[in-house]
C-alpha cells in the first residue's frame, strides 16, 4: 500500500526558513516524479514544485522561485522542500504527491503538513 | 485569479446529473491532458479522473470526464449526498512550465 507522510511543518516567522520532508513507502520511489502542492486556509489548490525521478529536472511556481528548493533522496525514499524567506502568503497545508510530470497525474497524496507563517 | 476557470459552485438533487466545467487555453488544456480531483472537507485531494477521461480503480463510473479544445468537463450522474465536496481541475501549462489548477467548484447536494 502506498503511503506518503509529510513532516516538518509548524509556525515560522516571516523571513524564516523551514524544511519539509515526505517519507514514501509502498512503491519504488525512484521510479516516479514527485510534487509538492499547497492549499492556503479556505483557498484552492496550488502546485508548488515537482522533481524528476533522478532529480535532473525541477520546476517551480513563479511565486516560490529563488526561495524554495525541492530535492529528493532515493536511497531514503524521501522528498524534501526547503523553504527560505518565508512570507505570510506561504501559509498553507503542504501536500506531498506522487507524480506530476507533464501529462501525468497525482494518484497518491499525503495527509499534508500545516505551515503557518506569522509574527 | 486561477489560470483554469471553474464555476465557484454547483448543485443538484439526489439522482440528478451535474456537470462542472473547466476552461483554459491553448497552452494548457488545449495541449495537455486534464485531471480532476475531489476534496472532502479536512482531507487530502483524491484523484477522480486522469488523462481527460480515465477513472482510477475504485472510482465509480458515475464520474466521467471529457475534453474538447481548450475546455474540459466533469460529469456526475446519479448524484449522491456523499458526492458533496470541492472539485478541482488541473493541467500542465507549457507557457508557465508548471501545473495550473482551477479555482475549485463547491458541489452541494440539495
Short mmCIF file of N, CA and C in Angstrom, two decimals, chain A residues 35 37 39 43-47 50 59-60 62 65 95 100-107 109-111, chain B residues 31-33 35 37 39 43-47 50-51 56 88 90 92 94 96-99 101-103:
data_model
loop_
_atom_site.label_atom_id
_atom_site.label_comp_id
_atom_site.label_asym_id
_atom_site.label_seq_id
_atom_site.Cartn_x
_atom_site.Cartn_y
_atom_site.Cartn_z
N UNK A 35 5.92 15.60 -6.30
CA UNK A 35 5.48 17.01 -6.30
C UNK A 35 5.12 17.48 -4.90
N UNK A 37 2.25 20.22 -3.43
CA UNK A 37 1.07 21.03 -3.73
C UNK A 37 0.60 21.64 -2.43
N UNK A 39 -2.19 24.35 -0.12
CA UNK A 39 -3.55 24.90 -0.04
C UNK A 39 -3.63 25.87 1.12
N UNK A 43 -8.74 28.25 0.81
CA UNK A 43 -8.49 28.54 -0.60
C UNK A 43 -8.33 27.25 -1.41
N UNK A 44 -8.05 27.43 -2.71
CA UNK A 44 -7.91 26.28 -3.59
C UNK A 44 -6.51 25.70 -3.59
N UNK A 45 -6.33 24.70 -4.44
CA UNK A 45 -5.06 24.01 -4.55
C UNK A 45 -4.09 24.80 -5.42
N UNK A 46 -2.81 24.77 -5.07
CA UNK A 46 -1.77 25.43 -5.85
C UNK A 46 -0.55 24.50 -5.93
N UNK A 47 -0.14 24.17 -7.14
CA UNK A 47 1.07 23.40 -7.33
C UNK A 47 2.27 24.26 -6.94
N UNK A 50 7.85 20.38 -8.62
CA UNK A 50 7.97 18.95 -8.88
C UNK A 50 9.40 18.62 -9.29
N UNK A 59 10.87 21.95 -11.38
CA UNK A 59 10.05 23.07 -11.82
C UNK A 59 9.37 23.69 -10.60
N UNK A 60 9.17 25.00 -10.66
CA UNK A 60 8.58 25.72 -9.54
C UNK A 60 7.53 26.71 -10.03
N UNK A 62 6.03 30.34 -10.05
CA UNK A 62 6.79 31.60 -10.05
C UNK A 62 6.92 32.22 -8.66
N UNK A 65 9.97 30.70 -6.76
CA UNK A 65 11.28 30.58 -7.40
C UNK A 65 12.32 31.44 -6.69
N UNK A 95 1.07 19.51 0.74
CA UNK A 95 0.89 18.10 0.44
C UNK A 95 2.03 17.59 -0.44
N UNK A 100 3.40 13.97 -11.28
CA UNK A 100 3.50 15.39 -11.57
C UNK A 100 4.30 15.73 -12.80
N UNK A 101 4.64 14.71 -13.59
CA UNK A 101 5.30 15.02 -14.87
C UNK A 101 4.26 15.62 -15.82
N UNK A 102 4.72 16.29 -16.85
CA UNK A 102 3.81 16.86 -17.85
C UNK A 102 2.93 15.74 -18.39
N UNK A 103 1.64 15.95 -18.42
CA UNK A 103 0.65 14.95 -18.83
C UNK A 103 0.58 13.75 -17.90
N UNK A 104 1.12 13.89 -16.72
CA UNK A 104 0.99 12.85 -15.71
C UNK A 104 -0.17 13.18 -14.79
N UNK A 105 -0.13 12.60 -13.60
CA UNK A 105 -1.20 12.87 -12.64
C UNK A 105 -0.72 12.49 -11.26
N UNK A 106 -1.43 13.00 -10.23
CA UNK A 106 -1.10 12.70 -8.84
C UNK A 106 -2.08 11.65 -8.34
N UNK A 107 -1.64 10.42 -8.31
CA UNK A 107 -2.52 9.33 -7.87
C UNK A 107 -2.58 9.25 -6.36
N UNK A 109 -1.57 10.99 -2.45
CA UNK A 109 -1.29 12.21 -1.72
C UNK A 109 -1.01 11.87 -0.26
N UNK A 110 -0.17 12.69 0.38
CA UNK A 110 -0.02 12.58 1.82
C UNK A 110 -1.17 13.28 2.52
N UNK A 111 -1.11 13.29 3.84
CA UNK A 111 -2.18 13.90 4.63
C UNK A 111 -1.97 15.41 4.78
N UNK B 31 -3.44 21.69 -25.10
CA UNK B 31 -2.27 20.89 -25.48
C UNK B 31 -2.07 19.67 -24.61
N UNK B 32 -2.48 19.76 -23.36
CA UNK B 32 -2.17 18.70 -22.40
C UNK B 32 -3.43 18.09 -21.79
N UNK B 33 -3.23 16.97 -21.12
CA UNK B 33 -4.38 16.27 -20.55
C UNK B 33 -4.85 16.93 -19.26
N UNK B 35 -6.75 16.55 -15.43
CA UNK B 35 -7.06 15.69 -14.29
C UNK B 35 -8.09 16.39 -13.41
N UNK B 37 -9.91 16.32 -9.43
CA UNK B 37 -9.74 15.90 -8.05
C UNK B 37 -10.99 16.24 -7.25
N UNK B 39 -12.18 16.82 -3.25
CA UNK B 39 -11.66 17.05 -1.91
C UNK B 39 -12.79 17.20 -0.92
N UNK B 43 -9.73 16.88 4.28
CA UNK B 43 -8.97 15.73 3.78
C UNK B 43 -8.12 16.12 2.57
N UNK B 44 -7.18 15.24 2.24
CA UNK B 44 -6.35 15.47 1.06
C UNK B 44 -7.16 15.27 -0.21
N UNK B 45 -6.77 15.91 -1.29
CA UNK B 45 -7.46 15.69 -2.57
C UNK B 45 -7.37 14.23 -3.00
N UNK B 46 -8.36 13.80 -3.76
CA UNK B 46 -8.39 12.44 -4.29
C UNK B 46 -8.52 12.52 -5.80
N UNK B 47 -7.67 11.76 -6.50
CA UNK B 47 -7.74 11.75 -7.96
C UNK B 47 -9.03 11.08 -8.41
N UNK B 50 -8.20 11.06 -14.61
CA UNK B 50 -6.91 11.45 -15.15
C UNK B 50 -6.90 11.28 -16.67
N UNK B 51 -5.96 11.94 -17.31
CA UNK B 51 -5.85 11.87 -18.77
C UNK B 51 -7.20 12.13 -19.45
N UNK B 56 -9.48 6.19 -12.11
CA UNK B 56 -8.65 5.25 -11.32
C UNK B 56 -9.52 4.13 -10.77
N UNK B 88 -11.69 20.06 -8.29
CA UNK B 88 -10.66 20.86 -8.95
C UNK B 88 -10.22 20.19 -10.24
N UNK B 90 -7.03 20.29 -13.21
CA UNK B 90 -5.62 20.66 -13.28
C UNK B 90 -5.05 20.20 -14.61
N UNK B 92 -1.10 20.68 -17.07
CA UNK B 92 0.23 21.28 -17.24
C UNK B 92 0.09 22.45 -18.21
N UNK B 94 2.23 24.74 -20.76
CA UNK B 94 3.52 24.79 -21.46
C UNK B 94 4.14 26.18 -21.41
N UNK B 96 3.84 28.41 -18.83
CA UNK B 96 4.30 28.64 -17.47
C UNK B 96 5.30 27.57 -17.03
N UNK B 97 5.37 26.48 -17.79
CA UNK B 97 6.23 25.34 -17.42
C UNK B 97 5.90 24.86 -16.01
N UNK B 98 4.62 24.64 -15.79
CA UNK B 98 4.18 24.15 -14.49
C UNK B 98 2.72 23.78 -14.52
N UNK B 99 2.27 23.21 -13.42
CA UNK B 99 0.88 22.80 -13.29
C UNK B 99 0.01 23.99 -12.89
N UNK B 101 -4.15 24.93 -11.68
CA UNK B 101 -5.41 24.40 -11.18
C UNK B 101 -6.54 25.37 -11.51
N UNK B 102 -7.74 24.83 -11.53
CA UNK B 102 -8.92 25.68 -11.50
C UNK B 102 -9.14 26.15 -10.07
N UNK B 103 -9.98 27.16 -9.90
CA UNK B 103 -10.21 27.71 -8.57
C UNK B 103 -11.05 26.81 -7.66
#
